[in-house]
XYZ file of C-alpha atoms in Angstrom:
530
model
C -4.103 -26.176 -23.225
C -7.361 -26.599 -21.742
C -10.221 -24.669 -22.070
C -10.046 -23.837 -18.270
C -6.116 -22.642 -19.360
C -8.049 -19.849 -21.605
C -10.803 -18.956 -20.140
C -8.820 -18.401 -16.288
C -5.724 -16.490 -18.224
C -7.780 -13.742 -19.337
C -9.681 -13.201 -17.161
C -7.072 -12.272 -14.986
C -5.445 -10.755 -17.778
C -8.844 -8.432 -18.561
C -8.928 -8.122 -14.565
C -6.059 -6.481 -14.705
C -6.158 -4.327 -18.098
C -9.344 -2.836 -16.617
C -7.444 -2.060 -13.408
C -4.517 0.061 -15.162
C -7.218 1.352 -17.465
C -8.491 3.277 -14.107
C -5.512 4.114 -13.387
C -4.682 6.226 -15.959
C -8.357 7.113 -16.603
C -8.368 8.805 -12.846
C -4.864 10.252 -13.932
C -5.950 11.766 -16.678
C -9.326 13.482 -14.826
C -6.388 14.600 -12.293
C -3.690 16.488 -14.535
C -2.262 19.530 -15.079
C -1.775 19.128 -18.528
C 1.677 20.309 -18.412
C 5.018 18.833 -19.926
C 6.852 18.421 -16.394
C 3.325 16.156 -15.954
C 3.349 14.077 -18.731
C 6.608 13.863 -19.116
C 8.057 13.234 -16.276
C 4.561 13.256 -13.479
C 5.280 16.129 -11.837
C 8.147 14.508 -10.294
C 6.136 14.354 -6.799
C 7.332 10.111 -6.577
C 9.409 9.195 -3.650
C 12.551 6.921 -4.213
C 11.005 3.859 -2.911
C 8.023 3.975 -5.761
C 10.450 5.277 -7.910
C 12.389 1.870 -7.207
C 9.247 -0.141 -7.626
C 8.681 1.089 -10.834
C 12.009 1.225 -12.128
C 12.584 -3.012 -11.274
C 8.596 -2.899 -12.961
C 10.343 -0.840 -16.135
C 13.577 -3.248 -16.031
C 11.831 -6.769 -15.236
C 10.370 -6.855 -18.344
C 9.225 -10.168 -20.713
C 13.318 -11.091 -21.638
C 13.864 -11.254 -18.418
C 10.566 -13.578 -16.922
C 10.257 -15.110 -20.516
C 13.113 -15.110 -22.592
C 16.308 -15.827 -20.159
C 14.654 -18.261 -17.681
C 13.778 -20.527 -20.819
C 17.949 -19.885 -21.866
C 18.489 -20.833 -18.679
C 15.939 -23.853 -19.268
C 17.996 -24.988 -23.121
C 21.332 -23.715 -22.413
C 22.430 -24.235 -18.729
C 25.397 -22.321 -17.660
C 25.246 -20.075 -20.971
C 22.048 -18.771 -20.516
C 22.707 -17.105 -17.010
C 24.857 -14.692 -19.038
C 22.088 -12.521 -19.788
C 21.385 -12.364 -16.110
C 24.887 -11.557 -14.508
C 24.961 -8.713 -17.492
C 21.727 -7.260 -16.591
C 22.581 -6.818 -12.893
C 25.671 -6.491 -13.214
C 24.835 -3.322 -15.736
C 23.103 -1.277 -12.830
C 26.863 -0.860 -11.205
C 27.134 1.434 -13.637
C 23.849 3.262 -13.683
C 24.820 3.715 -9.975
C 27.533 4.979 -9.770
C 28.113 6.467 -12.606
C 24.634 8.112 -14.225
C 21.802 7.877 -11.930
C 22.828 11.232 -9.675
C 24.421 13.569 -13.019
C 21.808 12.650 -15.509
C 18.846 13.994 -12.961
C 21.013 17.125 -12.148
C 21.587 17.944 -16.076
C 18.199 16.811 -17.703
C 15.047 18.048 -17.542
C 12.800 15.018 -19.628
C 15.299 12.761 -21.920
C 18.810 11.982 -22.733
C 19.008 14.783 -25.640
C 19.106 17.356 -22.310
C 22.218 16.508 -20.795
C 24.158 16.348 -24.264
C 22.183 19.812 -24.964
C 23.242 21.934 -22.480
C 26.496 22.500 -23.267
C 26.376 22.303 -27.146
C 24.777 23.635 -29.757
C 21.207 21.633 -29.971
C 19.716 21.370 -32.779
C 22.363 18.995 -34.569
C 22.261 17.025 -30.565
C 18.984 17.096 -29.870
C 17.772 15.259 -33.830
C 21.115 13.031 -33.075
C 20.268 11.502 -30.041
C 16.968 11.604 -30.302
C 17.208 9.107 -33.034
C 19.240 6.967 -31.398
C 16.283 6.924 -28.080
C 13.653 6.322 -30.914
C 15.575 3.162 -32.416
C 16.510 1.696 -28.986
C 12.906 2.055 -27.593
C 11.455 0.504 -31.161
C 13.591 -2.156 -30.983
C 12.842 -2.845 -27.530
C 9.285 -2.686 -27.867
C 10.067 -5.097 -30.530
C 10.732 -7.990 -27.588
C 8.212 -7.386 -25.767
C 5.463 -7.820 -28.216
C 6.615 -10.966 -30.117
C 6.933 -11.910 -26.032
C 3.477 -11.185 -25.421
C 2.652 -13.196 -29.134
C 4.150 -15.880 -27.667
C 1.703 -16.130 -24.445
C -1.465 -15.815 -26.661
C 0.053 -18.791 -29.051
C 0.409 -20.799 -25.526
C -3.423 -20.131 -23.613
C -5.364 -20.930 -27.200
C -3.224 -23.948 -28.777
C 0.226 -22.937 -29.158
C -0.185 -22.941 -32.979
C -2.743 -19.829 -34.323
C -0.367 -17.248 -36.132
C -3.534 -15.264 -36.014
C -3.800 -15.181 -32.661
C 0.075 -14.352 -32.004
C -0.450 -10.674 -34.665
C -3.551 -10.022 -32.923
C -1.848 -10.399 -30.030
C 0.705 -7.589 -31.134
C -2.097 -5.568 -32.507
C -3.886 -4.815 -29.073
C -0.753 -4.449 -26.689
C 0.747 -1.841 -29.065
C -3.503 -0.356 -28.829
C -3.366 -0.373 -25.038
C 0.408 1.442 -24.972
C -0.706 3.631 -26.966
C -3.875 4.410 -24.561
C -1.938 4.338 -21.555
C 0.511 6.938 -22.854
C -1.474 9.190 -24.926
C -3.918 9.392 -21.786
C -1.783 8.955 -18.127
C 1.437 10.019 -19.412
C 4.183 9.318 -16.637
C 1.617 9.167 -13.360
C -0.382 6.482 -14.665
C 2.959 4.653 -16.340
C 4.770 4.556 -13.178
C 1.583 3.607 -10.679
C 1.238 0.699 -13.408
C 4.626 -0.171 -13.366
C 4.316 -0.566 -9.320
C 2.396 -3.062 -10.002
C 3.218 -5.131 -12.271
C 6.262 -4.893 -10.093
C 4.694 -6.986 -7.047
C 2.203 -8.898 -9.060
C 5.494 -10.121 -11.408
C 7.939 -10.324 -7.632
C 5.432 -11.947 -6.085
C 4.408 -14.732 -8.453
C 8.401 -15.118 -9.061
C 8.934 -15.942 -4.944
C 5.715 -17.889 -5.128
C 6.950 -20.639 -7.922
C 10.663 -20.326 -6.770
C 8.932 -22.016 -3.174
C 7.334 -24.733 -5.206
C 10.783 -25.519 -7.634
C 12.618 -25.729 -4.445
C 9.654 -27.614 -2.367
C 9.669 -30.583 -5.415
C 13.929 -30.914 -4.271
C 13.529 -30.591 -0.941
C 15.578 -27.668 -0.525
C 18.351 -29.800 -2.296
C 20.137 -27.330 -4.540
C 22.562 -29.712 -6.080
C 19.820 -32.512 -6.348
C 17.790 -29.784 -8.752
C 20.727 -28.805 -10.889
C 21.811 -32.618 -11.348
C 18.629 -33.570 -12.325
C 18.253 -30.473 -14.622
C 22.027 -31.206 -17.155
C 20.576 -35.018 -17.197
C 17.765 -34.319 -18.116
C 18.887 -31.708 -20.498
C 21.132 -34.803 -22.821
C 24.192 -33.187 -22.370
C 25.147 -34.200 -18.834
C 27.187 -32.120 -16.907
C 28.052 -29.775 -19.909
C 24.908 -28.423 -19.208
C 26.142 -26.660 -16.525
C 30.027 -25.786 -17.636
C 30.168 -23.136 -20.126
C 30.443 -23.220 -23.760
C 27.477 -24.912 -24.454
C 25.788 -22.046 -26.600
C 29.168 -19.480 -26.923
C 31.920 -22.406 -26.328
C 31.740 -24.056 -30.705
C 34.417 -21.584 -32.047
C 34.888 -18.502 -32.681
C 32.582 -16.857 -33.736
C 30.206 -18.331 -30.476
C 33.340 -16.809 -28.291
C 33.261 -13.433 -29.433
C 29.876 -13.732 -29.933
C 29.786 -14.061 -25.961
C 31.701 -11.581 -25.087
C 29.401 -9.026 -27.461
C 26.607 -9.750 -25.589
C 28.132 -9.228 -22.139
C 29.504 -6.105 -23.060
C 26.087 -5.491 -24.650
C 24.418 -5.890 -21.478
C 26.480 -4.126 -18.964
C 26.929 -1.095 -20.722
C 23.434 -0.418 -22.486
C 20.727 -0.518 -19.504
C 22.566 3.217 -18.606
C 21.894 4.153 -22.577
C 18.145 2.639 -22.056
C 16.010 5.921 -22.798
C 12.788 4.527 -21.105
C 15.413 3.657 -17.443
C 17.255 7.456 -18.216
C 13.394 9.171 -18.236
C 12.716 7.609 -14.828
C 15.301 9.178 -13.269
C 13.396 12.780 -13.767
C 10.110 11.454 -11.934
C 12.017 12.542 -8.882
C 12.488 15.639 -7.002
C 16.303 15.708 -6.060
C 19.473 13.683 -7.679
C 19.700 12.001 -4.089
C 15.912 10.710 -4.418
C 17.052 8.988 -8.411
C 20.300 7.263 -6.425
C 17.807 5.787 -3.552
C 15.731 4.764 -5.720
C 18.467 2.812 -7.953
C 19.055 1.456 -4.979
C 16.038 0.417 -4.194
C 15.526 -1.598 -7.781
C 18.793 -2.940 -7.298
C 17.931 -4.916 -4.783
C 14.231 -6.156 -6.124
C 16.178 -6.708 -9.325
C 18.737 -8.645 -7.789
C 16.335 -11.028 -6.146
C 14.308 -11.823 -8.783
C 17.343 -12.551 -10.719
C 18.435 -14.967 -8.519
C 14.633 -16.611 -8.544
C 15.119 -16.388 -12.377
C 17.828 -18.899 -12.064
C 16.000 -21.288 -9.662
C 13.351 -20.940 -12.112
C 15.246 -21.578 -15.888
C 17.047 -24.850 -14.181
C 13.947 -25.346 -12.637
C 12.060 -26.189 -15.927
C 15.008 -28.450 -17.402
C 15.018 -30.107 -14.195
C 11.735 -31.370 -14.293
C 10.015 -30.644 -17.576
C 13.484 -30.686 -20.031
C 14.634 -28.706 -22.856
C 12.268 -31.123 -25.476
C 9.356 -30.001 -24.061
C 9.814 -26.740 -23.261
C 11.872 -26.030 -27.315
C 7.811 -28.707 -27.663
C 5.789 -25.597 -26.971
C 8.414 -22.754 -28.729
C 11.594 -23.067 -29.649
C 13.504 -20.313 -28.802
C 11.947 -20.918 -25.050
C 9.917 -18.526 -24.589
C 6.467 -20.652 -22.973
C 9.100 -21.854 -20.200
C 8.074 -20.526 -17.500
C 3.405 -20.790 -17.663
C 4.900 -25.213 -18.848
C 6.610 -25.125 -15.585
C 3.796 -23.470 -13.086
C 0.833 -25.779 -14.914
C 3.751 -28.575 -13.879
C 3.776 -27.353 -10.310
C 0.781 -26.810 -10.059
C -0.461 -29.996 -10.243
C -0.502 -30.477 -13.950
C -2.609 -30.369 -16.964
C -6.005 -31.050 -16.174
C -5.520 -30.373 -12.827
C -7.974 -27.026 -10.676
C -4.156 -26.265 -9.153
C -2.204 -26.443 -12.658
C -5.038 -24.648 -14.278
C -4.853 -21.906 -10.995
C -1.288 -21.662 -11.538
C -0.516 -21.395 -14.557
C -3.562 -19.133 -15.486
C -1.695 -16.421 -12.744
C 2.014 -16.879 -13.988
C -0.203 -16.152 -17.702
C -1.961 -13.161 -16.993
C 1.415 -11.866 -14.434
C 3.846 -11.814 -18.080
C 0.713 -10.052 -19.666
C 0.938 -7.454 -16.929
C 4.733 -7.728 -17.547
C 4.834 -6.836 -20.945
C 2.103 -4.376 -20.840
C 4.129 -2.205 -18.229
C 7.468 -2.455 -20.156
C 6.188 -1.494 -22.989
C 4.062 1.289 -22.057
C 7.290 3.008 -20.147
C 9.296 2.635 -23.619
C 6.557 4.330 -25.589
C 6.718 7.229 -23.049
C 10.184 7.096 -23.980
C 10.649 7.753 -27.411
C 7.547 10.009 -27.768
C 9.383 12.773 -25.591
C 11.993 11.746 -27.709
C 10.293 12.561 -30.746
C 7.911 15.788 -29.397
C 10.983 17.560 -27.291
C 14.029 16.463 -28.998
C 13.019 16.023 -33.006
C 10.133 18.012 -33.412
C 11.807 21.419 -31.512
C 14.479 20.996 -33.188
C 13.039 20.129 -37.342
C 9.804 22.141 -37.284
C 10.263 25.083 -39.320
C 10.951 27.913 -37.522
C 7.647 30.079 -38.548
C 5.390 28.016 -38.254
C 2.562 27.747 -35.766
C 4.251 25.584 -33.316
C 1.715 22.735 -31.588
C 2.117 21.748 -27.767
C 4.957 19.236 -26.951
C 2.255 17.484 -25.242
C 0.357 16.607 -28.360
C 3.329 15.480 -30.449
C 4.298 13.617 -27.915
C 0.837 11.404 -27.783
C 0.873 11.850 -32.121
C 4.577 10.233 -31.927
C 3.077 7.314 -29.165
C 0.410 6.181 -31.951
C 3.164 6.480 -34.783
C 5.745 4.107 -32.556
C 3.394 1.784 -31.851
C 2.600 0.981 -35.163
C 6.229 0.530 -36.249
C 7.239 -1.411 -33.142
C 3.666 -3.551 -33.975
C 5.006 -4.120 -37.788
C 8.654 -5.501 -36.397
C 7.240 -7.573 -34.002
C 5.417 -9.714 -36.427
C 8.271 -10.078 -38.687
C 10.341 -10.915 -35.678
C 8.060 -13.491 -33.428
C 10.062 -16.538 -33.559
C 13.331 -14.545 -32.120
C 13.702 -15.021 -27.998
C 12.514 -12.149 -26.635
C 16.424 -11.971 -23.930
C 18.492 -12.205 -27.637
C 15.637 -9.526 -28.767
C 16.805 -7.401 -26.119
C 19.852 -7.667 -26.669
C 20.131 -5.873 -29.607
C 18.107 -2.943 -28.242
C 21.651 -2.990 -25.791
C 23.902 -3.638 -28.089
C 22.739 -0.274 -29.840
C 21.446 1.628 -26.502
C 25.244 1.041 -25.155
C 26.982 1.962 -29.046
C 24.847 5.349 -29.653
C 23.977 6.510 -26.706
C 25.949 5.626 -23.723
C 29.536 7.369 -25.224
C 27.803 10.404 -26.056
C 26.170 10.564 -22.305
C 30.069 9.612 -20.629
C 31.929 12.640 -23.435
C 29.040 15.277 -22.108
C 28.835 14.282 -18.394
C 33.685 14.047 -17.681
C 35.566 15.027 -21.302
C 35.853 19.242 -21.256
C 36.762 19.412 -24.689
C 34.230 17.575 -25.575
C 31.910 19.199 -28.655
C 29.003 19.061 -30.257
C 30.634 17.318 -33.467
C 32.341 14.812 -30.991
C 28.494 14.512 -29.801
C 26.921 14.055 -33.562
C 29.384 11.564 -34.330
C 29.387 9.934 -31.224
C 25.970 9.278 -32.077
C 25.953 8.246 -35.631
C 29.765 6.424 -35.181
C 27.390 3.889 -33.193
C 24.256 3.409 -34.179
C 25.019 3.585 -37.445
C 27.242 0.793 -37.488
C 25.084 -1.190 -34.362
C 22.087 -1.145 -36.887
C 23.821 -1.729 -40.349
C 25.517 -5.297 -38.884
C 22.879 -6.192 -37.505
C 21.374 -5.976 -40.916
C 24.430 -8.707 -42.337
C 24.066 -10.286 -39.102
C 22.248 -14.404 -39.215
C 19.711 -13.009 -36.982
C 18.431 -11.175 -40.560
C 19.548 -13.900 -43.161
C 21.610 -16.649 -44.492
C 20.214 -18.920 -42.037
C 17.717 -21.378 -40.930
C 16.142 -19.394 -38.040
C 16.187 -15.823 -39.435
C 14.051 -12.942 -39.622
C 14.155 -14.046 -43.713
C 15.719 -17.233 -44.157
C 15.600 -17.867 -47.845
C 17.985 -14.847 -48.508
C 21.739 -14.218 -47.640
C 23.191 -11.005 -46.941
C 25.251 -12.605 -44.080
C 28.939 -10.787 -43.562
C 28.819 -10.377 -40.276
C 29.164 -13.635 -38.520
C 28.299 -12.389 -34.630
C 25.162 -12.835 -33.264
C 25.692 -9.126 -31.384
C 27.428 -6.200 -32.531
C 28.408 -4.178 -29.064
C 32.132 -5.688 -29.363
C 32.419 -4.108 -32.975
C 30.497 -0.757 -32.601
C 30.549 0.204 -28.753
C 34.006 0.558 -29.062
C 33.810 2.606 -32.449
C 31.233 4.970 -30.313
C 33.148 6.297 -28.487
C 35.431 6.250 -31.160
C 34.065 8.531 -33.427
C 32.866 10.596 -30.550
C 36.671 11.408 -29.682
C 37.373 12.261 -33.954
C 34.713 14.325 -34.046
C 35.914 16.202 -30.827
C 39.931 16.577 -32.541
C 39.031 17.341 -35.572
C 36.890 19.688 -35.049
C 37.326 23.396 -35.543
C 34.865 24.594 -32.722
C 36.057 26.034 -29.385
C 35.184 23.814 -26.125
C 33.862 25.773 -23.721
C 35.667 25.295 -20.451
C 32.733 27.214 -19.242
C 29.637 25.740 -19.824
C 31.037 22.461 -19.102
C 32.490 24.112 -15.425
C 28.824 24.620 -15.205
C 27.828 21.397 -16.279
C 29.954 20.198 -13.827
C 29.247 22.005 -10.412
C 25.425 21.674 -11.566
C 25.591 17.706 -12.367
C 27.662 17.112 -9.006
C 25.559 19.380 -6.363
C 22.089 20.057 -7.892
C 22.466 23.591 -7.726
C 20.300 25.063 -11.202
C 18.824 21.572 -11.744
C 15.155 21.704 -13.133
């Protein structure tokens, strides 16, 4: 990229960082310092505000960069991510949002522990939440590295590494100083910027093809080198039985994983009532649905205007398709319009990453402090403030995410998010649904459900082509590939539900039906909710 692109994009990005740091500083001066303020923003947000914040939390680098790149490279098969990400919200809307808001306080473990022995359940749920959060953080920070590599010439590994470290440092500052209130306002600002930028790009793509969507699709197919196969299923997931099972596995993970994501569940506690939580999801579904429809246009637009070879030439995983498309739509390299549009899109993508990593870091630090620390500390030791522990935990989570991001920097960010969704669907969703709807669910069942999904999901990823055994693996020089699928969801999600059932039916513990009845009444009516 030219010096003008770099300078303008970095100036716009710096402006966003300055604004968000200003929000964080303002909030830190006006907070009460309580756990409710830090974890849930005082539960003072309106459904519309929370809906925009949920959308900002969910519309991540995987959506803006990764999904668009996958559609540009693989056509129809890239649409699986769009469908999966959007359909997942129906599960959240009808099964989770109101019930979670009524039954918990700050984390997933609150919902489960309300009718179980707290210590083992909180340790299990907290461990799972941190694992999912770190996987999701890695995806966002890989996206940040790809963007800066493009800005600074596309060849600087040092630039990518320092970007990942810088994003990690910023997310720690946001969470440590501002808590949920600052994080929410950052996500709202980011959602508005991202939606605005996506609308502009979508309109420009459609104008380029005179509003003729058929012409857009046929041009994309022609330039793809695959012809009609580009618009039909099977280009990425239709080669053999392994690819087809991977397709099913990824679909299951995307549709079921959202309801188990810790940073999404925590957003339901920032509103005053369950009805407000449900209305927040309605707002979020509308915003997210519109956004994903536009990413389809952008993906096929990148294929039609740039061509997959140009997209792959800049970044093998397709993560830079959107900025390159903006450059062409604005007038091409060297033009003022191209420079401005490229810079705006790059800055919006940076904003997207920063806002999402702040939300995920807050959720993981809450799990460490509210669940793990509270359960594992010695009873005779001097207790520390939960908020203090959460701030320290944010630093630790950030360090782990940075280290893993430097390893995974050549993988597609949407694909990395698919792994996080698979772990969430395998470990968190079974224990959540069993706790809400199964009267005879026991403590052993809860612990087995979490570990019975979490351990197989992580082990299968380690033994998959993602980690070793192929040129595109994290460690191409070794071969530990014993599991053929790239996404473990097809195996690990059923194992999570099976382990929860098996742990319950083999447990000597007598189910507390009275506590389940109390939980059911609270979940449905809100009586006694925090």
